[in-house]
PDB file of N, CA and C in Angstrom:
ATOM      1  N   UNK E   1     -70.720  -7.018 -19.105  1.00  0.00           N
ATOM      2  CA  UNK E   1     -69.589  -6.344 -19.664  1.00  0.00           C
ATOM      3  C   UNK E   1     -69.214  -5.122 -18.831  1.00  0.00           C
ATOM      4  N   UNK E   2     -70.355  -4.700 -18.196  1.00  0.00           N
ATOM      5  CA  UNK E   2     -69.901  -3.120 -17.435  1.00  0.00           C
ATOM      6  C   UNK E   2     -69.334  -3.757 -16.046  1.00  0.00           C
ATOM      7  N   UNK E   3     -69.563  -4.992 -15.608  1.00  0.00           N
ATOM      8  CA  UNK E   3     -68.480  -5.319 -14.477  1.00  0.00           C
ATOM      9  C   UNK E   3     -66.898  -5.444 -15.198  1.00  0.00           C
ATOM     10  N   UNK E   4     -67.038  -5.749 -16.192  1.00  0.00           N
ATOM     11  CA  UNK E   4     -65.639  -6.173 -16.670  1.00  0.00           C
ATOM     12  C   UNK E   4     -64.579  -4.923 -17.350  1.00  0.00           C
ATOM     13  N   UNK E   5     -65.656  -3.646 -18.020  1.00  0.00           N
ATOM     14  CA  UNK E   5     -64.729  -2.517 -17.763  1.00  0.00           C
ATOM     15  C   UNK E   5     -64.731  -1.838 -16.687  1.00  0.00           C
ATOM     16  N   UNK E   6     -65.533  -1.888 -15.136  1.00  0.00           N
ATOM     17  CA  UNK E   6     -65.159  -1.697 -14.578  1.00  0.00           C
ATOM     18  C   UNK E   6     -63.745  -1.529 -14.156  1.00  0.00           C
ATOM     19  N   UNK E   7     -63.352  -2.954 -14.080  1.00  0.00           N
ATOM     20  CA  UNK E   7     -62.234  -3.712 -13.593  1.00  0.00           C
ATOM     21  C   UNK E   7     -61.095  -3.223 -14.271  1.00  0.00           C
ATOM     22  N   UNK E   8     -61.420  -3.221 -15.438  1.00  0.00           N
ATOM     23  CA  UNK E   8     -60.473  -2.619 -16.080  1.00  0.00           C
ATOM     24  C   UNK E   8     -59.939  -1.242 -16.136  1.00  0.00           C
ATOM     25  N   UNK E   9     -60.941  -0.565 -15.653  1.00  0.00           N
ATOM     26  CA  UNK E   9     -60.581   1.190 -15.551  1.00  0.00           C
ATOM     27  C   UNK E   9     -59.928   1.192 -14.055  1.00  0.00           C
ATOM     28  N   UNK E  10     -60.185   0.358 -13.393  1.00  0.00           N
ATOM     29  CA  UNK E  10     -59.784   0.135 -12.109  1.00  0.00           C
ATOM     30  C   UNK E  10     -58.840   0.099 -12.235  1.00  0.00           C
ATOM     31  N   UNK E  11     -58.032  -1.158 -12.773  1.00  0.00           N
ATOM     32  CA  UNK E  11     -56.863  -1.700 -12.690  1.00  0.00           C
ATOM     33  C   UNK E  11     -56.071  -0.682 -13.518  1.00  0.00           C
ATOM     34  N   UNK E  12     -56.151   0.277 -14.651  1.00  0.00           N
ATOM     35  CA  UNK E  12     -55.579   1.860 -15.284  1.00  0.00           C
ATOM     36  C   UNK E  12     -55.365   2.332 -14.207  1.00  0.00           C
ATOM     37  N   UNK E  13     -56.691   2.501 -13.650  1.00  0.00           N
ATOM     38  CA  UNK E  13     -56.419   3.401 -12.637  1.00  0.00           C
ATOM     39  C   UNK E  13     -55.549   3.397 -11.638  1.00  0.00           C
ATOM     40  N   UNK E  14     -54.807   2.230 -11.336  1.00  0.00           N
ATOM     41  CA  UNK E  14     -54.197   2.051  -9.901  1.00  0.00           C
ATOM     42  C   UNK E  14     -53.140   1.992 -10.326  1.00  0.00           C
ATOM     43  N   UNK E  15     -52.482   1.707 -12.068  1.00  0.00           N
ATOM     44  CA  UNK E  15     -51.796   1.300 -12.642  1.00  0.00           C
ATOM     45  C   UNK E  15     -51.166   2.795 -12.403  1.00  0.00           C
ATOM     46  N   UNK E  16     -52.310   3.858 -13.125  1.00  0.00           N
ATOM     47  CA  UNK E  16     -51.747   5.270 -12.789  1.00  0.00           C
ATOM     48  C   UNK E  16     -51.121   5.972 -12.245  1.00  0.00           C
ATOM     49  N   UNK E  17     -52.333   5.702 -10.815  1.00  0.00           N
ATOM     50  CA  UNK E  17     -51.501   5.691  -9.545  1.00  0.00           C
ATOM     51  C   UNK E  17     -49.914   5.392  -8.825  1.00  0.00           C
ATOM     52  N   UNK E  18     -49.713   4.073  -8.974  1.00  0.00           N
ATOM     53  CA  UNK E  18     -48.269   3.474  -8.597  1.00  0.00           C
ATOM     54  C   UNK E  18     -47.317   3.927  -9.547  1.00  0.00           C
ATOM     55  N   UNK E  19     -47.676   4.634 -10.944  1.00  0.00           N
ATOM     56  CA  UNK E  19     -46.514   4.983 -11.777  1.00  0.00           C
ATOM     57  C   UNK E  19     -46.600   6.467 -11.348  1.00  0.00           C
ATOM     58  N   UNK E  20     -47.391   7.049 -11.276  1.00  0.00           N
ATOM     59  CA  UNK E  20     -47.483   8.753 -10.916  1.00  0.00           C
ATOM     60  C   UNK E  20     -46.655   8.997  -8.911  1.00  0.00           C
ATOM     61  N   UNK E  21     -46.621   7.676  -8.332  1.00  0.00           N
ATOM     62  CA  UNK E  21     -46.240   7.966  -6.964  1.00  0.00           C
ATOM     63  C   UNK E  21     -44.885   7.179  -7.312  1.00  0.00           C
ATOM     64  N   UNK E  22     -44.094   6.627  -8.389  1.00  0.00           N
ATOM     65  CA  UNK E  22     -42.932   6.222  -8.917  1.00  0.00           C
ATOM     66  C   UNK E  22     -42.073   7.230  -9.719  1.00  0.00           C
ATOM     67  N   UNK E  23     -42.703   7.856  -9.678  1.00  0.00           N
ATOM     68  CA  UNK E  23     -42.394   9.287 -10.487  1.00  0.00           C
ATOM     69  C   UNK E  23     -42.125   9.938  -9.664  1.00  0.00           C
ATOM     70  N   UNK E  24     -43.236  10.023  -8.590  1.00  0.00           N
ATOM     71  CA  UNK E  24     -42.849  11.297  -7.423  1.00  0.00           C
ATOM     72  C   UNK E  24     -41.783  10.893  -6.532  1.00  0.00           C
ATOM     73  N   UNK E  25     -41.465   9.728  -6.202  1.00  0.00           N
ATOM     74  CA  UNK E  25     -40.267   8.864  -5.396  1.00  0.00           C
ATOM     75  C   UNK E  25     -38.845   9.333  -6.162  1.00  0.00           C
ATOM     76  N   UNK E  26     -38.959   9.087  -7.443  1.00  0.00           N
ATOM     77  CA  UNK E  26     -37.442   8.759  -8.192  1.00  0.00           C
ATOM     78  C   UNK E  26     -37.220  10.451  -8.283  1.00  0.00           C
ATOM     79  N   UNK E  27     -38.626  11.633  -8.491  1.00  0.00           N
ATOM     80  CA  UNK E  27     -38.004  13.083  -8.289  1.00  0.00           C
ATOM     81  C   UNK E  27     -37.564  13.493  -6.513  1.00  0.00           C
ATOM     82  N   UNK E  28     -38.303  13.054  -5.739  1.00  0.00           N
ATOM     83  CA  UNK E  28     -37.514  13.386  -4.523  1.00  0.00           C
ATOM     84  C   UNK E  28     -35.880  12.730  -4.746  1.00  0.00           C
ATOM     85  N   UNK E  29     -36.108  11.776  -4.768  1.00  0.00           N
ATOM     86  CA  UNK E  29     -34.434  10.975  -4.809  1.00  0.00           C
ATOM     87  C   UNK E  29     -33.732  11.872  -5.785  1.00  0.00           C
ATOM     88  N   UNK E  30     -33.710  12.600  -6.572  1.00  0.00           N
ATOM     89  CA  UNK E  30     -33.209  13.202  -7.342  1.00  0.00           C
ATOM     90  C   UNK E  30     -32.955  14.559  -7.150  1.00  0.00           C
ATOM     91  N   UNK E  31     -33.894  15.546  -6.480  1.00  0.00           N
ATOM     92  CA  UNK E  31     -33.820  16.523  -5.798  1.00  0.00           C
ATOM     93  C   UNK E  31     -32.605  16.441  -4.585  1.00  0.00           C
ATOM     94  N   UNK E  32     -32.987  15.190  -4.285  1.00  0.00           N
ATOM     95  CA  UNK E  32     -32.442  15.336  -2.663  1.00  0.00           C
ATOM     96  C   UNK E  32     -30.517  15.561  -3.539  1.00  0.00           C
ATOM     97  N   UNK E  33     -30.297  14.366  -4.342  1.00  0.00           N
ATOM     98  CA  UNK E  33     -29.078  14.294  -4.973  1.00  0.00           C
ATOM     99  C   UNK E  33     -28.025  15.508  -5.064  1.00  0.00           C
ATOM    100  N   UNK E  34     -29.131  16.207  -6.082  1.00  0.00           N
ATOM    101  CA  UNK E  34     -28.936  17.731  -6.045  1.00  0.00           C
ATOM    102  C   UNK E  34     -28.869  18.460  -5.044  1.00  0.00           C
ATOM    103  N   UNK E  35     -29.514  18.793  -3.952  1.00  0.00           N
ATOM    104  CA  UNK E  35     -29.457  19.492  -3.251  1.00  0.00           C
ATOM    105  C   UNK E  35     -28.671  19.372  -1.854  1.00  0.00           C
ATOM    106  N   UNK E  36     -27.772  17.485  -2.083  1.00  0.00           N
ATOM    107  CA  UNK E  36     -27.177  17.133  -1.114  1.00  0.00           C
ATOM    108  C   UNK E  36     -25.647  18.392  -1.353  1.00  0.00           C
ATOM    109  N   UNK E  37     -25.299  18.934  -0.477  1.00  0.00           N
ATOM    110  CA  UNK E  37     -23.900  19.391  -0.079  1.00  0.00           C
ATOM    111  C   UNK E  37     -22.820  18.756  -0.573  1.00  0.00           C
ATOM    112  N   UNK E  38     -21.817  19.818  -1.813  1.00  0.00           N
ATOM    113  CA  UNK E  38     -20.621  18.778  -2.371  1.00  0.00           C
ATOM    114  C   UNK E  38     -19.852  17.782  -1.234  1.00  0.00           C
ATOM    115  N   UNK E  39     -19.267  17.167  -0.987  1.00  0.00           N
ATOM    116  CA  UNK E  39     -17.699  16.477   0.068  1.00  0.00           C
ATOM    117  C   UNK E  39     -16.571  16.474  -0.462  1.00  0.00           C
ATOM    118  N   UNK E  40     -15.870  17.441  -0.122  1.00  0.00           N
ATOM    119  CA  UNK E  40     -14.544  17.816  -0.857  1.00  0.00           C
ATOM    120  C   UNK E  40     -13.127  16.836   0.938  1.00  0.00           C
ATOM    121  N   UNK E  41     -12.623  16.342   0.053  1.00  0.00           N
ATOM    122  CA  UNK E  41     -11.573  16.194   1.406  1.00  0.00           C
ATOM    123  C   UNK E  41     -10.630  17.341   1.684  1.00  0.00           C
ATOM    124  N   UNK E  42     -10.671  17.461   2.879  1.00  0.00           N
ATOM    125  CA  UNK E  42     -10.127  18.540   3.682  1.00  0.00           C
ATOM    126  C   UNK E  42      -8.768  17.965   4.192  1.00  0.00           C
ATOM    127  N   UNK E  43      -8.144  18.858   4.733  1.00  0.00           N
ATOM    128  CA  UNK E  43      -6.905  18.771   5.601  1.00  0.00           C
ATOM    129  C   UNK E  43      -6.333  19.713   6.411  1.00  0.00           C
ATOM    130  N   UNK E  44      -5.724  19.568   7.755  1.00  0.00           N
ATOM    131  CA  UNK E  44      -5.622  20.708   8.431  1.00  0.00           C
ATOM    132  C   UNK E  44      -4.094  21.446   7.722  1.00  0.00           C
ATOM    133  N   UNK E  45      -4.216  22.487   7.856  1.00  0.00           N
ATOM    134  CA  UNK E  45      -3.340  23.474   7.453  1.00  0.00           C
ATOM    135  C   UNK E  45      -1.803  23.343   7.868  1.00  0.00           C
ATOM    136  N   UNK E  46      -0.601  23.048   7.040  1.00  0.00           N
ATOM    137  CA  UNK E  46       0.487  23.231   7.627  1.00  0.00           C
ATOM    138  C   UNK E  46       1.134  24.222   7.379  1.00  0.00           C
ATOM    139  N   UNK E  47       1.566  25.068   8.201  1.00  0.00           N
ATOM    140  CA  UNK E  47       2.469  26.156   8.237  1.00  0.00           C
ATOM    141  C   UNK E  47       4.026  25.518   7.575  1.00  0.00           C
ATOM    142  N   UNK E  48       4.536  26.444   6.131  1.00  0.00           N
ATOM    143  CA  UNK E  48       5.508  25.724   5.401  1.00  0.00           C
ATOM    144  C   UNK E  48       7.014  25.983   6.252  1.00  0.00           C
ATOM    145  N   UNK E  49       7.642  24.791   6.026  1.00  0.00           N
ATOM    146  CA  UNK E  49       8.526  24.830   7.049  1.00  0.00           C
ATOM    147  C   UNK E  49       9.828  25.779   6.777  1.00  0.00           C
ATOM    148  N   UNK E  50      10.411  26.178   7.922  1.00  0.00           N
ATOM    149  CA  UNK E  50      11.884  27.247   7.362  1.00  0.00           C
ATOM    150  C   UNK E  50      12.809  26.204   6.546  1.00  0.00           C
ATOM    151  N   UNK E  51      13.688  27.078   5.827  1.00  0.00           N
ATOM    152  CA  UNK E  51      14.423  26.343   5.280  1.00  0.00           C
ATOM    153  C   UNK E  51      15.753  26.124   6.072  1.00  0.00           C
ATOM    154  N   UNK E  52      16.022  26.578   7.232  1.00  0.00           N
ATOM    155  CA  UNK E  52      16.740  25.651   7.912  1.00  0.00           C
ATOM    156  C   UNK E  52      16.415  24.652   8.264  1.00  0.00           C
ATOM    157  N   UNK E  53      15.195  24.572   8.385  1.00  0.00           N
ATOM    158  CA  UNK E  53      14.656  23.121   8.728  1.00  0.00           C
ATOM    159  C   UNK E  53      14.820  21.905   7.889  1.00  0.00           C
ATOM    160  N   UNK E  54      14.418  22.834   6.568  1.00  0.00           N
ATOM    161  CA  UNK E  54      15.188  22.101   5.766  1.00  0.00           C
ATOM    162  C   UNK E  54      16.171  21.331   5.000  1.00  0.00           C
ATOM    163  N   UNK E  55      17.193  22.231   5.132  1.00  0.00           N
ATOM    164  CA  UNK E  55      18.172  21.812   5.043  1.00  0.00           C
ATOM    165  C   UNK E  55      18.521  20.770   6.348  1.00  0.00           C
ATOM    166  N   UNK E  56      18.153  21.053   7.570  1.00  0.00           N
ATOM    167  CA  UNK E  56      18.481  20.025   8.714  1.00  0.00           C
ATOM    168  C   UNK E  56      17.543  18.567   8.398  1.00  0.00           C
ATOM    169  N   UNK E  57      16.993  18.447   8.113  1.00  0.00           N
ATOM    170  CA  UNK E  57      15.968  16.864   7.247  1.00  0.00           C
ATOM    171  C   UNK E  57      17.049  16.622   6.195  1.00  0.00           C
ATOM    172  N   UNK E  58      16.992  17.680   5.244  1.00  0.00           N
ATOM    173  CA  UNK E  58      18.415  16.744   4.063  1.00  0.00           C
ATOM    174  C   UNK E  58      19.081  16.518   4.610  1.00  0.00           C
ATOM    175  N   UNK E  59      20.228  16.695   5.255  1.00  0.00           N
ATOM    176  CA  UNK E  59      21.429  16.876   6.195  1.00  0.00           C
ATOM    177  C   UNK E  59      21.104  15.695   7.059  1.00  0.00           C
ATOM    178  N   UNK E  60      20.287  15.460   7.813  1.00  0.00           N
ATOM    179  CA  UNK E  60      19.775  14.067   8.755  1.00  0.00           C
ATOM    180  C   UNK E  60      19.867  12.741   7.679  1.00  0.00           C
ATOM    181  N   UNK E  61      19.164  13.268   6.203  1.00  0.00           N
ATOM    182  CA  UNK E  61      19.055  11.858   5.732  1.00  0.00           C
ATOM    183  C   UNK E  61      20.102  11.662   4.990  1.00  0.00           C
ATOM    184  N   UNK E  62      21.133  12.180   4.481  1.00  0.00           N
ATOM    185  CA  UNK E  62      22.307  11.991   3.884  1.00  0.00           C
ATOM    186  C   UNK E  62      23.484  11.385   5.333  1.00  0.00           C
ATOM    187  N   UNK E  63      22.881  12.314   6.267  1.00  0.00           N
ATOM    188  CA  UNK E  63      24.117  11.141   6.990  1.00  0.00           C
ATOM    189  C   UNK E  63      23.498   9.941   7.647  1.00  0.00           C
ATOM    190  N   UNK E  64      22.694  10.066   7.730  1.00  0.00           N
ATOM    191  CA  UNK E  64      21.882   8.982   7.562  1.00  0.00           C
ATOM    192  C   UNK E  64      22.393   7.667   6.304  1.00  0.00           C
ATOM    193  N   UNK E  65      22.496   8.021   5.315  1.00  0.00           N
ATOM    194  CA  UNK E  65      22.550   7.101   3.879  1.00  0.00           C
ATOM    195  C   UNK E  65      24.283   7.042   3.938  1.00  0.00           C
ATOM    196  N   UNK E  66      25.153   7.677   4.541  1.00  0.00           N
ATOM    197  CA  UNK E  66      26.303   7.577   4.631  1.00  0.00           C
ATOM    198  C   UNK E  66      27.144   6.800   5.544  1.00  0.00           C
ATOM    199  N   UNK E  67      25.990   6.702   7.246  1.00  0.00           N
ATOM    200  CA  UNK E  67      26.227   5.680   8.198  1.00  0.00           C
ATOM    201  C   UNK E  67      26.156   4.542   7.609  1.00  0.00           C
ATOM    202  N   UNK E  68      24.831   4.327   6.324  1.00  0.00           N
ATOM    203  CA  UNK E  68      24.962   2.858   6.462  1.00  0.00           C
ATOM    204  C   UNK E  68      26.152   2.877   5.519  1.00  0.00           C
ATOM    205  N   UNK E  69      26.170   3.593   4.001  1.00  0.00           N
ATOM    206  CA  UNK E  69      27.497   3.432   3.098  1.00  0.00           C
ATOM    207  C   UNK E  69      28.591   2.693   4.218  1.00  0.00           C
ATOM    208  N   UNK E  70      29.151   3.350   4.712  1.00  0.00           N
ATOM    209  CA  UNK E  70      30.301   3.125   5.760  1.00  0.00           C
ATOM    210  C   UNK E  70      30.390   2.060   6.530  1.00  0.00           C
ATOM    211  N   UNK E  71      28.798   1.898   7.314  1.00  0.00           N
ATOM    212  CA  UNK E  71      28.586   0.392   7.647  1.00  0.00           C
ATOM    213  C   UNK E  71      29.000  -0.683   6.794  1.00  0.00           C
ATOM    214  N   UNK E  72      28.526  -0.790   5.691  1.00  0.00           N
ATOM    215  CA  UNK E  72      28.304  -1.879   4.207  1.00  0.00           C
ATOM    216  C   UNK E  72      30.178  -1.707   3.858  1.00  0.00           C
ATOM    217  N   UNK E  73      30.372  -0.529   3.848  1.00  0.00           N
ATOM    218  CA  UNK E  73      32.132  -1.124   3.941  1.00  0.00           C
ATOM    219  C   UNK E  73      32.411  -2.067   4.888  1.00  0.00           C
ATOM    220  N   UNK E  74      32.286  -0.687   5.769  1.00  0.00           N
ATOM    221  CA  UNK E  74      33.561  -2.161   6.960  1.00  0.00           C
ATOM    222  C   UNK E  74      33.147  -3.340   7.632  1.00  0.00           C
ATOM    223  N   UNK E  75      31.686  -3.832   7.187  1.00  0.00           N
ATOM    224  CA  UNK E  75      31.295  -5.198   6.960  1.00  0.00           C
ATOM    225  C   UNK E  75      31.891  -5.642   5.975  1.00  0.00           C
ATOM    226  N   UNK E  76      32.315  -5.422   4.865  1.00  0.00           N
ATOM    227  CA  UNK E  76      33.152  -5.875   3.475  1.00  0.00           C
ATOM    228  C   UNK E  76      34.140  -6.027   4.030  1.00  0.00           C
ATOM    229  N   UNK E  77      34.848  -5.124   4.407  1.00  0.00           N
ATOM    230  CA  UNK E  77      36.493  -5.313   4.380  1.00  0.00           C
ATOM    231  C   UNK E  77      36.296  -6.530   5.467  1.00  0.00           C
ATOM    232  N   UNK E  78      35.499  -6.564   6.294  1.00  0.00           N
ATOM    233  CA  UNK E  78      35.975  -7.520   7.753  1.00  0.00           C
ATOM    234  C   UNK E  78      35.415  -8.767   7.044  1.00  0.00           C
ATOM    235  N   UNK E  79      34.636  -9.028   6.502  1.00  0.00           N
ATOM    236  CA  UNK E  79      34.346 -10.259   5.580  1.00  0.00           C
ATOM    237  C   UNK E  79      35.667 -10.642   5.139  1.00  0.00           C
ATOM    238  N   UNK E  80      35.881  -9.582   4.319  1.00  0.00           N
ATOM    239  CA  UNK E  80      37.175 -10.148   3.666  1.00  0.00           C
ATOM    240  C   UNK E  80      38.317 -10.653   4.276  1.00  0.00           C
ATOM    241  N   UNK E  81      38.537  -9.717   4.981  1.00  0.00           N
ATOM    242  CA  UNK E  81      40.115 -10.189   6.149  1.00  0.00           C
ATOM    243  C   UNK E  81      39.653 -11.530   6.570  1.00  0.00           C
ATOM    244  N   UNK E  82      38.459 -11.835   7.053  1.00  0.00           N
ATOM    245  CA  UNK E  82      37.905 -12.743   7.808  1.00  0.00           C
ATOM    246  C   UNK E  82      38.593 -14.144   6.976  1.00  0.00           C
ATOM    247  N   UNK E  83      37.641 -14.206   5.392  1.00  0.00           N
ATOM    248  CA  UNK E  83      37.681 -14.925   4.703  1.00  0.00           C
ATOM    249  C   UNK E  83      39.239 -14.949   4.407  1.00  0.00           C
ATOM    250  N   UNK E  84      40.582 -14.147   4.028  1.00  0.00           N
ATOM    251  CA  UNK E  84      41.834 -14.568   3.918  1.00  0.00           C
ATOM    252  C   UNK E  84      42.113 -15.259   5.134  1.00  0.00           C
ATOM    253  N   UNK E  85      41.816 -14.882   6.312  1.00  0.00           N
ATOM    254  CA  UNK E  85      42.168 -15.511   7.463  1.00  0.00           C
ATOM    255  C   UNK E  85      41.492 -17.350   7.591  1.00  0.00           C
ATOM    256  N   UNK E  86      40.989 -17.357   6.791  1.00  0.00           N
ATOM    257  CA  UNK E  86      40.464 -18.565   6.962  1.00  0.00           C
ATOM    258  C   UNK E  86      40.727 -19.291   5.770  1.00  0.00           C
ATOM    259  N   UNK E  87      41.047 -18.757   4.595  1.00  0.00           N
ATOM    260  CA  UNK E  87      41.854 -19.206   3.470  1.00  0.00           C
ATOM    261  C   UNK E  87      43.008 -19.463   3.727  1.00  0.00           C
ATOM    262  N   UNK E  88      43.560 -19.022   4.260  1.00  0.00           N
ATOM    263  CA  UNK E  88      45.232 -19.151   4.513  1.00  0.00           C
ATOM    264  C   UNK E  88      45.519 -20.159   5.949  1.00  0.00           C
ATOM    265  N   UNK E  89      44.347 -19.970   6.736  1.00  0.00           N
ATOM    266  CA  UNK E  89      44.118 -21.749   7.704  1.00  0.00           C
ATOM    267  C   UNK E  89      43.713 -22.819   7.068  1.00  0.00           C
ATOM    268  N   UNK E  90      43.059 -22.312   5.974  1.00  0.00           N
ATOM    269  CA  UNK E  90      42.744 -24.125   5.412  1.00  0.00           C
ATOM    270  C   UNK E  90      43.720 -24.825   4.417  1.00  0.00           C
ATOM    271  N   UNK E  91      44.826 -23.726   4.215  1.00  0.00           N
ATOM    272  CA  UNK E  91      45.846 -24.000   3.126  1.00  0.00           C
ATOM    273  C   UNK E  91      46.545 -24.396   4.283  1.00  0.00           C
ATOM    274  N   UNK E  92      47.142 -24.053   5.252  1.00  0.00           N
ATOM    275  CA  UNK E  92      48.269 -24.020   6.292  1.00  0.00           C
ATOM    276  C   UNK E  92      47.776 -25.381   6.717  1.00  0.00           C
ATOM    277  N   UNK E  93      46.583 -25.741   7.274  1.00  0.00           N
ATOM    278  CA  UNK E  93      45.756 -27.050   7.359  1.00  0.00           C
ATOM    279  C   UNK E  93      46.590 -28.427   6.795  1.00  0.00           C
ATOM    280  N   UNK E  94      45.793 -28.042   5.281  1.00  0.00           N
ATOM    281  CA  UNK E  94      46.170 -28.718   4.037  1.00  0.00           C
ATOM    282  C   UNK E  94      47.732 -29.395   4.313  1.00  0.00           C
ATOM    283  N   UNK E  95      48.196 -27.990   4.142  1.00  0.00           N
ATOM    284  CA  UNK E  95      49.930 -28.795   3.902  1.00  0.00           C
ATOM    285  C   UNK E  95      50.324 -29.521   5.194  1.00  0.00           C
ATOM    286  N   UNK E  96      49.814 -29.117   6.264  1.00  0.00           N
ATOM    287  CA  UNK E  96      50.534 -29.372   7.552  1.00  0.00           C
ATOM    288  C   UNK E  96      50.249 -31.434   7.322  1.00  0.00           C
ATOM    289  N   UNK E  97      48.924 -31.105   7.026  1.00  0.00           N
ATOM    290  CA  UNK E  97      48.101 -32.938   7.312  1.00  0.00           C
ATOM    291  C   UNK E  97      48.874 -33.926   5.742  1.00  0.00           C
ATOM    292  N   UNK E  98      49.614 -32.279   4.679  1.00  0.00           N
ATOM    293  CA  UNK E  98      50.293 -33.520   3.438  1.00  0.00           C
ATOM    294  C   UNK E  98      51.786 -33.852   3.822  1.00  0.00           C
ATOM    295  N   UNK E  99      52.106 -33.063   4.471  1.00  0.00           N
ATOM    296  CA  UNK E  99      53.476 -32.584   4.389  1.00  0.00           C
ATOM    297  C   UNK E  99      54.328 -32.878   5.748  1.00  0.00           C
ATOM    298  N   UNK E 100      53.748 -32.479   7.012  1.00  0.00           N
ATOM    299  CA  UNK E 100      54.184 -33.003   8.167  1.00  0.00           C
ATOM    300  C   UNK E 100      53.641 -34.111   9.161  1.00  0.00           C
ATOM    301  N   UNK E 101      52.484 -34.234   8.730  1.00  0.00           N
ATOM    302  CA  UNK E 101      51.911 -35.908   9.503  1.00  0.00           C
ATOM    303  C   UNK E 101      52.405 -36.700   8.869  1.00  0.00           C
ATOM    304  N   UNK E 102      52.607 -36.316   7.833  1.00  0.00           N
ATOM    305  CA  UNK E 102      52.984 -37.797   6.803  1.00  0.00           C
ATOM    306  C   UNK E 102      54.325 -38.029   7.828  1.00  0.00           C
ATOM    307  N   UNK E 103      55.534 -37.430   7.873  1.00  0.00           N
ATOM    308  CA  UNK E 103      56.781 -37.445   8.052  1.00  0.00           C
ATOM    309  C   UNK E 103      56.890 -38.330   9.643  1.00  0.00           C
ATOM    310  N   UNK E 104      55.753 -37.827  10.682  1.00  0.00           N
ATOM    311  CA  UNK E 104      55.578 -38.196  11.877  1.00  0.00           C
ATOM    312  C   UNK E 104      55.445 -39.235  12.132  1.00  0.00           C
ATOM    313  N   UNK E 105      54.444 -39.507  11.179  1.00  0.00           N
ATOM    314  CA  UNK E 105      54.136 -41.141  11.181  1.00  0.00           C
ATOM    315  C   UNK E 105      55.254 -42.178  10.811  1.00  0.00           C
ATOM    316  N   UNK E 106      55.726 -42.046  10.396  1.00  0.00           N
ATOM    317  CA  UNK E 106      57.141 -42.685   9.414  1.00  0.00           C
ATOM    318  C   UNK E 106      57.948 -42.837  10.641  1.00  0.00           C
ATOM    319  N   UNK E 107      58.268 -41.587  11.268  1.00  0.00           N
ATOM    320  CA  UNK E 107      59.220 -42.526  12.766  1.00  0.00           C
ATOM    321  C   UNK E 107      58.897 -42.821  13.883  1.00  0.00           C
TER     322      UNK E 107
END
């Protein structure tokens, strides 16, 4: 029997051991946590800009938004002319092939 509590105080014992050096592991890891340095994100510094500058950026992007306005017209209007111009050939078309081939053919 005294081999067998041997074994057994042994095996406490080592049991001890690996939980007392599991203990001391998970407090370093925990220390270290703590004592690691916050990380805040940084950024380099911009000097705030004049307000002429400002106003010259609004001023850029409004005529900016006004080139295209103006563009987007006179793509419209030229669509359009385009399209009467080609409405008024397929009507002119039309009548020419009801109205004067017919007549041609006949003499």
């Amino acid at each position: 029997m005294n081999s067998q509590d041997n074994q057994d105080n042994e095996l406490q014992r080592w049991e001890r051991e690996l939980k007392e050096r599991e203990h001391q592991i998970r407090l370093r890891e925990i220390e270290a946590e703590i004592n690691q340095p916050p990380l805040h994100q940084t950024q380099k510094h911009q000097p705030p800009e004049s307000s002429v500058k400002r106003w010259y950026g609004k001023l850029l992007s409004v005529g900016k938004f006004l080139a295209v306005v103006v563009a987007v017209v006179v793509a419209f209007k030229v669509a359009v002319s385009l399209a009467y111009v080609v409405i008024v050939g397929a009507v002119a078309w039309v009548a020419y092939k009801i109205f004067l081939e017919r007549d041609r053919a006949k003499r």
